[in-house]
Each structure stands twice: as C-alpha cells, then as structure tokens.
mmCIF file of C-alpha atoms in Angstrom:
data_model
loop_
_atom_site.group_PDB
_atom_site.id
_atom_site.type_symbol
_atom_site.label_atom_id
_atom_site.label_comp_id
_atom_site.label_asym_id
_atom_site.label_seq_id
_atom_site.Cartn_x
_atom_site.Cartn_y
_atom_site.Cartn_z
ATOM 1 C CA MET M 585 -30.409 -43.292 -6.560
ATOM 2 C CA THR M 586 -31.686 -45.981 -8.930
ATOM 3 C CA VAL M 587 -30.718 -46.220 -12.594
ATOM 4 C CA GLN M 588 -34.276 -45.200 -13.487
ATOM 5 C CA THR M 589 -34.087 -42.148 -11.239
ATOM 6 C CA ALA M 590 -30.661 -41.214 -12.608
ATOM 7 C CA ALA M 591 -31.995 -41.444 -16.153
ATOM 8 C CA ALA M 592 -35.023 -39.372 -15.246
ATOM 9 C CA ASN M 593 -32.879 -36.671 -13.662
ATOM 10 C CA ALA M 594 -30.608 -36.685 -16.699
ATOM 11 C CA ASP M 595 -33.720 -36.070 -18.797
ATOM 12 C CA TYR M 596 -34.721 -33.175 -16.529
ATOM 13 C CA GLY M 597 -31.285 -31.659 -16.995
ATOM 14 C CA THR M 598 -31.428 -32.169 -20.751
ATOM 15 C CA THR M 599 -34.830 -30.479 -20.860
ATOM 16 C CA ALA M 600 -33.506 -27.523 -18.910
ATOM 17 C CA SER M 601 -30.094 -27.248 -20.588
ATOM 18 C CA GLY M 602 -29.613 -24.128 -22.637
ATOM 19 C CA SER M 603 -31.981 -22.143 -20.444
ATOM 20 C CA SER M 604 -31.101 -19.509 -17.873
ATOM 21 C CA PHE M 605 -32.736 -21.828 -15.372
ATOM 22 C CA TYR M 606 -30.159 -24.546 -16.016
ATOM 23 C CA ALA M 607 -27.229 -22.231 -15.406
ATOM 24 C CA ALA M 608 -28.686 -21.169 -12.069
ATOM 25 C CA MET M 609 -29.677 -24.648 -10.912
ATOM 26 C CA ARG M 610 -26.617 -26.677 -11.814
ATOM 27 C CA ILE M 611 -24.630 -25.016 -9.009
ATOM 28 C CA LEU M 612 -26.897 -26.588 -6.363
ATOM 29 C CA PRO M 613 -26.132 -29.716 -4.325
ATOM 30 C CA ARG M 614 -27.485 -32.874 -5.954
ATOM 31 C CA SER M 615 -30.726 -33.307 -3.986
ATOM 32 C CA GLN M 616 -31.667 -29.661 -4.492
ATOM 33 C CA ARG M 617 -30.652 -29.761 -8.146
ATOM 34 C CA GLU M 618 -32.752 -32.864 -8.794
ATOM 35 C CA ALA M 619 -35.782 -31.337 -7.076
ATOM 36 C CA MET M 620 -35.440 -28.144 -9.111
ATOM 37 C CA PHE M 621 -35.113 -30.048 -12.370
ATOM 38 C CA GLN M 622 -38.283 -31.946 -11.454
ATOM 39 C CA ILE M 623 -40.116 -28.678 -10.823
ATOM 40 C CA TYR M 624 -38.781 -27.324 -14.117
ATOM 41 C CA SER M 625 -39.825 -30.460 -15.987
ATOM 42 C CA PHE M 626 -43.331 -30.254 -14.533
ATOM 43 C CA CYS M 627 -43.646 -26.609 -15.557
ATOM 44 C CA ARG M 628 -42.376 -27.297 -19.059
ATOM 45 C CA GLN M 629 -44.789 -30.163 -19.595
ATOM 46 C CA VAL M 630 -47.901 -28.270 -18.520
ATOM 47 C CA ASP M 631 -46.718 -25.167 -20.398
ATOM 48 C CA ASP M 632 -46.256 -27.231 -23.568
ATOM 49 C CA ILE M 633 -49.864 -28.384 -23.253
ATOM 50 C CA ALA M 634 -51.145 -24.822 -22.890
ATOM 51 C CA ASP M 635 -49.028 -23.571 -25.809
ATOM 52 C CA SER M 636 -49.755 -26.421 -28.194
ATOM 53 C CA ASP M 637 -52.035 -25.976 -31.199
ATOM 54 C CA GLY M 638 -54.150 -28.987 -30.263
ATOM 55 C CA PRO M 639 -57.922 -28.707 -29.802
ATOM 56 C CA ARG M 640 -58.779 -26.724 -26.688
ATOM 57 C CA PRO M 641 -60.938 -29.492 -25.125
ATOM 58 C CA GLU M 642 -58.024 -31.921 -25.443
ATOM 59 C CA ARG M 643 -55.642 -29.462 -23.811
ATOM 60 C CA LEU M 644 -58.092 -28.866 -20.962
ATOM 61 C CA ALA M 645 -58.387 -32.627 -20.457
ATOM 62 C CA ALA M 646 -54.601 -33.032 -20.444
ATOM 63 C CA LEU M 647 -54.236 -30.323 -17.784
ATOM 64 C CA GLN M 648 -56.965 -31.931 -15.705
ATOM 65 C CA GLN M 649 -55.046 -35.206 -15.868
ATOM 66 C CA TRP M 650 -52.067 -33.391 -14.375
ATOM 67 C CA ARG M 651 -54.283 -32.197 -11.518
ATOM 68 C CA ASP M 652 -55.447 -35.752 -10.941
ATOM 69 C CA ASP M 653 -51.841 -36.988 -10.998
ATOM 70 C CA ILE M 654 -50.756 -34.348 -8.473
ATOM 71 C CA ASP M 655 -53.631 -35.376 -6.210
ATOM 72 C CA ALA M 656 -52.553 -39.002 -6.532
ATOM 73 C CA LEU M 657 -48.954 -38.043 -5.666
ATOM 74 C CA TYR M 658 -50.074 -36.424 -2.422
ATOM 75 C CA GLN M 659 -52.438 -39.290 -1.609
ATOM 76 C CA GLY M 660 -49.515 -41.697 -1.615
ATOM 77 C CA HIS M 661 -49.941 -43.470 -4.951
ATOM 78 C CA PRO M 662 -48.058 -41.390 -7.531
ATOM 79 C CA PRO M 663 -48.402 -42.206 -11.230
ATOM 80 C CA PRO M 664 -45.221 -43.303 -13.042
ATOM 81 C CA ARG M 665 -44.414 -39.835 -14.371
ATOM 82 C CA LEU M 666 -44.356 -38.442 -10.816
ATOM 83 C CA GLN M 667 -42.730 -41.360 -9.042
ATOM 84 C CA ASP M 668 -39.401 -39.555 -8.800
ATOM 85 C CA TYR M 669 -41.062 -36.581 -7.144
ATOM 86 C CA VAL M 670 -41.927 -38.460 -3.956
ATOM 87 C CA ALA M 671 -38.546 -37.941 -2.294
ATOM 88 C CA SER M 672 -38.406 -34.241 -3.210
ATOM 89 C CA VAL M 673 -41.920 -33.569 -1.910
ATOM 90 C CA LYS M 674 -41.036 -35.226 1.395
ATOM 91 C CA THR M 675 -37.528 -33.792 1.755
ATOM 92 C CA PHE M 676 -38.399 -30.183 0.964
ATOM 93 C CA GLY M 677 -42.058 -30.013 2.022
ATOM 94 C CA LEU M 678 -43.308 -29.048 -1.452
ATOM 95 C CA LYS M 679 -46.963 -27.986 -1.353
ATOM 96 C CA ARG M 680 -49.716 -29.575 -3.433
ATOM 97 C CA GLU M 681 -51.496 -26.232 -3.831
ATOM 98 C CA ASP M 682 -48.458 -24.686 -5.534
ATOM 99 C CA PHE M 683 -48.293 -27.433 -8.160
ATOM 100 C CA LEU M 684 -52.038 -27.040 -8.744
ATOM 101 C CA ALA M 685 -51.727 -23.244 -8.984
ATOM 102 C CA ILE M 686 -49.219 -23.671 -11.813
ATOM 103 C CA VAL M 687 -51.684 -25.867 -13.717
ATOM 104 C CA ASP M 688 -54.421 -23.292 -13.102
ATOM 105 C CA GLY M 689 -52.158 -20.571 -14.469
ATOM 106 C CA MET M 690 -51.331 -22.491 -17.621
ATOM 107 C CA GLU M 691 -55.039 -23.183 -18.099
ATOM 108 C CA MET M 692 -55.843 -19.459 -18.168
ATOM 109 C CA ASP M 693 -54.584 -19.407 -21.786
ATOM 110 C CA VAL M 694 -56.548 -22.450 -22.924
ATOM 111 C CA PRO M 695 -60.336 -21.782 -23.039
ATOM 112 C CA GLN M 696 -59.422 -18.651 -25.004
ATOM 113 C CA ASP M 697 -56.194 -16.746 -25.512
ATOM 114 C CA ILE M 698 -55.525 -14.053 -22.935
ATOM 115 C CA ARG M 699 -55.994 -10.606 -24.439
ATOM 116 C CA ALA M 700 -55.560 -7.387 -22.470
ATOM 117 C CA PRO M 701 -56.419 -8.743 -19.013
ATOM 118 C CA ASP M 702 -57.277 -6.275 -16.280
ATOM 119 C CA LEU M 703 -54.524 -5.681 -13.735
ATOM 120 C CA ALA M 704 -56.053 -8.022 -11.158
ATOM 121 C CA THR M 705 -56.229 -10.872 -13.677
ATOM 122 C CA LEU M 706 -52.676 -10.196 -14.858
ATOM 123 C CA ASP M 707 -51.429 -10.303 -11.261
ATOM 124 C CA LEU M 708 -53.272 -13.594 -10.668
ATOM 125 C CA TYR M 709 -51.697 -14.997 -13.830
ATOM 126 C CA CYS M 710 -48.212 -13.924 -12.655
ATOM 127 C CA ASP M 711 -48.838 -15.459 -9.242
ATOM 128 C CA ARG M 712 -49.849 -18.793 -10.721
ATOM 129 C CA VAL M 713 -47.297 -19.228 -13.497
ATOM 130 C CA ALA M 714 -44.318 -17.600 -11.762
ATOM 131 C CA SER M 715 -44.707 -16.947 -8.037
ATOM 132 C CA ALA M 716 -46.150 -20.436 -7.425
ATOM 133 C CA VAL M 717 -43.003 -21.832 -9.050
ATOM 134 C CA GLY M 718 -41.065 -19.591 -6.695
ATOM 135 C CA ARG M 719 -42.938 -20.906 -3.663
ATOM 136 C CA LEU M 720 -41.871 -24.444 -4.584
ATOM 137 C CA SER M 721 -38.329 -23.309 -5.308
ATOM 138 C CA VAL M 722 -37.652 -21.374 -2.103
ATOM 139 C CA ARG M 723 -38.479 -24.495 -0.096
ATOM 140 C CA VAL M 724 -35.813 -26.342 -2.043
ATOM 141 C CA PHE M 725 -33.328 -23.501 -1.509
ATOM 142 C CA GLY M 726 -33.985 -23.582 2.238
ATOM 143 C CA LEU M 727 -35.137 -20.020 2.834
ATOM 144 C CA PRO M 728 -37.094 -19.183 5.989
ATOM 145 C CA GLU M 729 -40.859 -19.492 5.464
ATOM 146 C CA GLU M 730 -41.839 -15.815 5.603
ATOM 147 C CA ASP M 731 -38.973 -14.470 3.523
ATOM 148 C CA GLY M 732 -39.297 -17.383 1.101
ATOM 149 C CA ILE M 733 -42.933 -16.565 0.366
ATOM 150 C CA LEU M 734 -42.111 -12.865 0.002
ATOM 151 C CA LEU M 735 -39.236 -13.607 -2.366
ATOM 152 C CA ALA M 736 -41.443 -15.882 -4.460
ATOM 153 C CA HIS M 737 -44.053 -13.115 -4.651
ATOM 154 C CA HIS M 738 -41.717 -10.346 -5.778
ATOM 155 C CA LEU M 739 -39.170 -12.224 -7.872
ATOM 156 C CA GLY M 740 -41.849 -14.288 -9.596
ATOM 157 C CA ARG M 741 -43.683 -11.168 -10.686
ATOM 158 C CA ALA M 742 -40.452 -9.438 -11.717
ATOM 159 C CA LEU M 743 -39.460 -12.353 -13.936
ATOM 160 C CA GLN M 744 -42.909 -12.793 -15.460
ATOM 161 C CA LEU M 745 -43.407 -9.109 -16.243
ATOM 162 C CA THR M 746 -39.973 -9.095 -17.875
ATOM 163 C CA ASN M 747 -41.004 -12.130 -19.930
ATOM 164 C CA ILE M 748 -44.175 -10.349 -21.029
ATOM 165 C CA LEU M 749 -42.246 -7.254 -22.120
ATOM 166 C CA ARG M 750 -39.615 -9.329 -23.916
ATOM 167 C CA ASP M 751 -42.137 -11.544 -25.731
ATOM 168 C CA ILE M 752 -44.712 -8.971 -26.861
ATOM 169 C CA ASP M 753 -44.250 -9.731 -30.554
ATOM 170 C CA GLU M 754 -43.927 -13.492 -30.111
ATOM 171 C CA ASP M 755 -47.081 -13.630 -27.986
ATOM 172 C CA ALA M 756 -48.981 -11.532 -30.531
ATOM 173 C CA GLY M 757 -48.064 -14.130 -33.141
ATOM 174 C CA LEU M 758 -49.888 -16.670 -30.961
ATOM 175 C CA GLY M 759 -52.913 -14.397 -30.647
ATOM 176 C CA ARG M 760 -52.101 -13.400 -27.073
ATOM 177 C CA LEU M 761 -51.728 -10.011 -25.407
ATOM 178 C CA TYR M 762 -50.714 -9.822 -21.745
ATOM 179 C CA LEU M 763 -50.473 -6.032 -21.480
ATOM 180 C CA PRO M 764 -53.057 -4.789 -18.950
ATOM 181 C CA ARG M 765 -56.274 -3.251 -20.209
ATOM 182 C CA GLU M 766 -56.057 -0.261 -17.867
ATOM 183 C CA SER M 767 -52.632 0.694 -19.231
ATOM 184 C CA LEU M 768 -53.774 0.327 -22.822
ATOM 185 C CA LEU M 769 -56.772 2.574 -22.262
ATOM 186 C CA LEU M 770 -54.632 5.132 -20.438
ATOM 187 C CA ALA M 771 -52.390 5.265 -23.515
ATOM 188 C CA GLY M 772 -55.420 5.714 -25.776
ATOM 189 C CA ILE M 773 -55.359 2.173 -27.184
ATOM 190 C CA THR M 774 -58.870 0.748 -27.257
ATOM 191 C CA SER M 775 -58.223 -2.404 -29.302
ATOM 192 C CA ASP M 776 -57.346 -5.760 -27.760
ATOM 193 C CA ASN M 777 -56.241 -7.167 -31.124
ATOM 194 C CA PRO M 778 -52.612 -8.184 -30.499
ATOM 195 C CA GLN M 779 -51.364 -7.262 -33.960
ATOM 196 C CA LYS M 780 -52.994 -3.836 -33.850
ATOM 197 C CA VAL M 781 -51.699 -3.133 -30.359
ATOM 198 C CA ILE M 782 -48.066 -4.019 -31.077
ATOM 199 C CA ALA M 783 -48.150 -1.746 -34.149
ATOM 200 C CA ASP M 784 -49.603 1.216 -32.231
ATOM 201 C CA ARG M 785 -47.226 4.157 -31.780
ATOM 202 C CA ALA M 786 -48.464 4.594 -28.214
ATOM 203 C CA LEU M 787 -47.201 1.147 -27.179
ATOM 204 C CA PRO M 788 -44.192 2.537 -25.232
ATOM 205 C CA LYS M 789 -46.638 4.386 -22.965
ATOM 206 C CA VAL M 790 -48.016 0.971 -21.985
ATOM 207 C CA CYS M 791 -44.723 -0.872 -21.651
ATOM 208 C CA LEU M 792 -42.697 1.649 -19.653
ATOM 209 C CA PRO M 793 -45.003 1.662 -16.591
ATOM 210 C CA LEU M 794 -45.009 -2.147 -16.662
ATOM 211 C CA ALA M 795 -41.205 -2.093 -16.744
ATOM 212 C CA GLU M 796 -41.202 0.220 -13.712
ATOM 213 C CA ARG M 797 -43.480 -2.224 -11.919
ATOM 214 C CA ALA M 798 -41.031 -5.036 -12.703
ATOM 215 C CA LYS M 799 -38.098 -2.919 -11.429
ATOM 216 C CA LYS M 800 -39.854 -2.362 -8.098
ATOM 217 C CA HIS M 801 -40.385 -6.106 -7.720
ATOM 218 C CA PHE M 802 -36.689 -6.697 -8.496
ATOM 219 C CA GLU M 803 -35.761 -4.133 -5.825
ATOM 220 C CA LYS M 804 -38.006 -5.796 -3.236
ATOM 221 C CA SER M 805 -36.572 -9.210 -4.044
ATOM 222 C CA ASP M 806 -33.031 -7.812 -3.713
ATOM 223 C CA GLU M 807 -33.877 -6.519 -0.224
ATOM 224 C CA ILE M 808 -35.085 -9.971 0.809
ATOM 225 C CA MET M 809 -32.062 -11.771 -0.621
ATOM 226 C CA LYS M 810 -29.630 -9.376 1.090
ATOM 227 C CA ARG M 811 -30.910 -10.354 4.529
ATOM 228 C CA ASN M 812 -30.623 -14.093 3.899
ATOM 229 C CA SER M 813 -27.600 -16.358 3.658
ATOM 230 C CA ARG M 814 -25.630 -16.049 0.447
ATOM 231 C CA ARG M 815 -25.737 -19.813 -0.065
ATOM 232 C CA ALA M 816 -29.534 -20.008 0.213
ATOM 233 C CA VAL M 817 -30.087 -17.281 -2.388
ATOM 234 C CA ARG M 818 -27.376 -18.164 -4.917
ATOM 235 C CA ALA M 819 -29.760 -19.614 -7.499
ATOM 236 C CA PRO M 820 -32.547 -16.994 -7.220
ATOM 237 C CA ARG M 821 -29.949 -14.213 -7.295
ATOM 238 C CA ILE M 822 -28.509 -15.550 -10.555
ATOM 239 C CA MET M 823 -32.011 -15.699 -12.058
ATOM 240 C CA SER M 824 -32.727 -12.183 -10.793
ATOM 241 C CA LYS M 825 -29.535 -10.686 -12.228
ATOM 242 C CA TYR M 826 -30.035 -12.450 -15.553
ATOM 243 C CA TYR M 827 -33.591 -11.201 -15.966
ATOM 244 C CA ARG M 828 -32.768 -7.723 -14.669
ATOM 245 C CA THR M 829 -30.155 -7.567 -17.443
ATOM 246 C CA ILE M 830 -32.875 -8.476 -19.952
ATOM 247 C CA LEU M 831 -35.114 -5.722 -18.578
ATOM 248 C CA ASP M 832 -32.277 -3.180 -18.823
ATOM 249 C CA LEU M 833 -31.652 -4.224 -22.428
ATOM 250 C CA LEU M 834 -35.349 -3.810 -23.230
ATOM 251 C CA LEU M 835 -35.389 -0.330 -21.721
ATOM 252 C CA ALA M 836 -32.248 0.634 -23.623
ATOM 253 C CA ARG M 837 -33.753 -0.623 -26.884
ATOM 254 C CA GLY M 838 -37.168 0.898 -26.297
ATOM 255 C CA PHE M 839 -40.592 -0.457 -27.213
ATOM 256 C CA ALA M 840 -41.323 1.442 -30.422
ATOM 257 C CA ALA M 841 -41.466 -0.606 -33.631
ATOM 258 C CA PRO M 842 -39.399 -2.139 -35.077
ATOM 259 C CA ARG M 843 -38.250 -4.099 -32.012
ATOM 260 C CA GLU M 844 -35.144 -6.225 -32.358
ATOM 261 C CA PRO M 845 -34.962 -9.204 -29.978
ATOM 262 C CA VAL M 846 -32.704 -8.679 -26.976
ATOM 263 C CA ARG M 847 -30.293 -11.313 -25.719
ATOM 264 C CA VAL M 848 -27.877 -11.517 -22.834
ATOM 265 C CA HIS M 849 -24.448 -12.205 -24.306
ATOM 266 C CA LYS M 850 -22.567 -15.322 -23.272
ATOM 267 C CA TRP M 851 -19.849 -13.405 -21.423
ATOM 268 C CA ALA M 852 -22.422 -11.436 -19.461
ATOM 269 C CA LYS M 853 -24.000 -14.721 -18.356
ATOM 270 C CA ILE M 854 -20.606 -16.068 -17.327
ATOM 271 C CA ALA M 855 -19.893 -12.898 -15.354
ATOM 272 C CA ILE M 856 -23.167 -13.296 -13.438
ATOM 273 C CA LEU M 857 -22.341 -16.915 -12.656
ATOM 274 C CA LEU M 858 -18.816 -16.119 -11.511
ATOM 275 C CA ARG M 859 -20.023 -13.319 -9.264
ATOM 276 C CA TYR M 860 -22.905 -15.095 -7.544
ATOM 277 C CA ALA M 861 -22.323 -18.845 -7.835
ATOM 278 C CA ILE M 862 -19.110 -18.961 -5.833
ATOM 279 C CA ILE M 863 -19.476 -18.651 -2.074
#
C-alpha cells in the first residue's frame, strides 16, 4: 500500500469515524475495511451534494460528474479521486450499476425535494440509496451471490425505513417528506406540506405501519444471516442490531408530537459489538 493510498484510507476512516458504520467496519480485515471505507466515502460525497443548499443545476451537474467518473473507472482510466478504488473493484467484483444506482438515488432529491412519494417511488428510493450500497457491501463481505442480493434487499430497506422514521422532523426542516402518500391518505392526511404533516395528530397512524414494514425486513435479513457463516455476516449483523435498537426506541417513544430524538447509548453499542464482532 502506497503512502498516498494509506493517507486516502485514513481519510475514509476519519470520514466514517463516529458513525455506526465505522464501528461495524473497523472489525474487518484490512482489504475489506479499506473497500468499505471507500464505498462509505463515495456515498457520503454524493449525499453531501444532494443535501447541500447549492443551486439545483449545479448539484445535478456535480452528480453527473460522478457518473462520468464511475464510467471512467470501469473503462480503465479512473480519475484521481477514484484511483484507490481500482483494487477494490477488481478484488471484490464491485458492480458499476450499483455505484450508478446510488447516484440516481441521491439525485431523486435534487430536481425538487421528495414529498409524500407513492409506495413504488419510496421503494425505488430505498433500493437506490440503501440496498444498492448493500449490494456493493455483500460482495466485500464475501456472501454467496443469491443470499447477498437478498440480504442487501431486505437489510437496506430496513435501515432506510428506520432512518426515515427517525429523521421525520429533521427532513421536514429541509422541506422533505418521505412518508408514503398512500399511508398519509389512509390516515386522513391530505397535505404533503412537511411541517403540516409532522404536526398532524394522525401521524402515528402513518408511522406505525411503516415501522412494521421495517420490522419484517429486519426479520427477513436475520433469516438470511443465520444461514450464512458468522464471519461473513459480522458487519451487517452489527448494523442490523444497531438500527433495530433505534427502531425499538422509536416505537417505545411513539410518533406523536413532541418527539424527542432517540439515541443508542454508548454501552448498548459496546454490547452489540462484543456480542457480534468476536468470532
């Protein structure tokens, strides 16, 4: 590993440090850890573009540049910011279409903020911004192809739906509302104005079914992980247990206003690591 590569991987780790991702990934062997930090860094950079307050045309152009750079990587002439990815792509068979799907997912928020998408659009969004990340990750972890894709599908959606439920108020502050239109209408909420929706007394009727959907995805992902080697699923299991704890905390708190933020305490995180990181 060159000094430049070592510095780059240190930067990836610094970017990820403090996140639940970092705790799960630092237990991996070096080559896997470096590949996962690269994937994380890529996701963070395109997410930062989508979430910035810059002009929308500039953000769209910046995301398109990432598409062009990914294409160049797979055509054998990677740009400097993706030079370190060459070895990981080759070693783990990372797919171009999964990187591009992540960019497409981030772009869904850019032309206009997502507000009350229908269920099909919400599922597409979850697939792009979460399950596509999972499809890259399971190749690094070394899961069999079929089970790896299934795990990425279910765990990605479980994590993203949990994120949506956790971040309802924060997203509304950005003008975004990821709760599905069908669920809102079923609860008698006809507005797609984020601030009006999060203040509506019927909001729990929208959130609880979405939480049940997330729980079913967690259960499916648990089934897949149980039939695979403990070593191969260490990192995804840690992520799963961490986010399932968040979902349980959300359900215990409830979704009626006022909603206090939920956090997994430090000792609970350590307990998850001790239970699942050690073979």
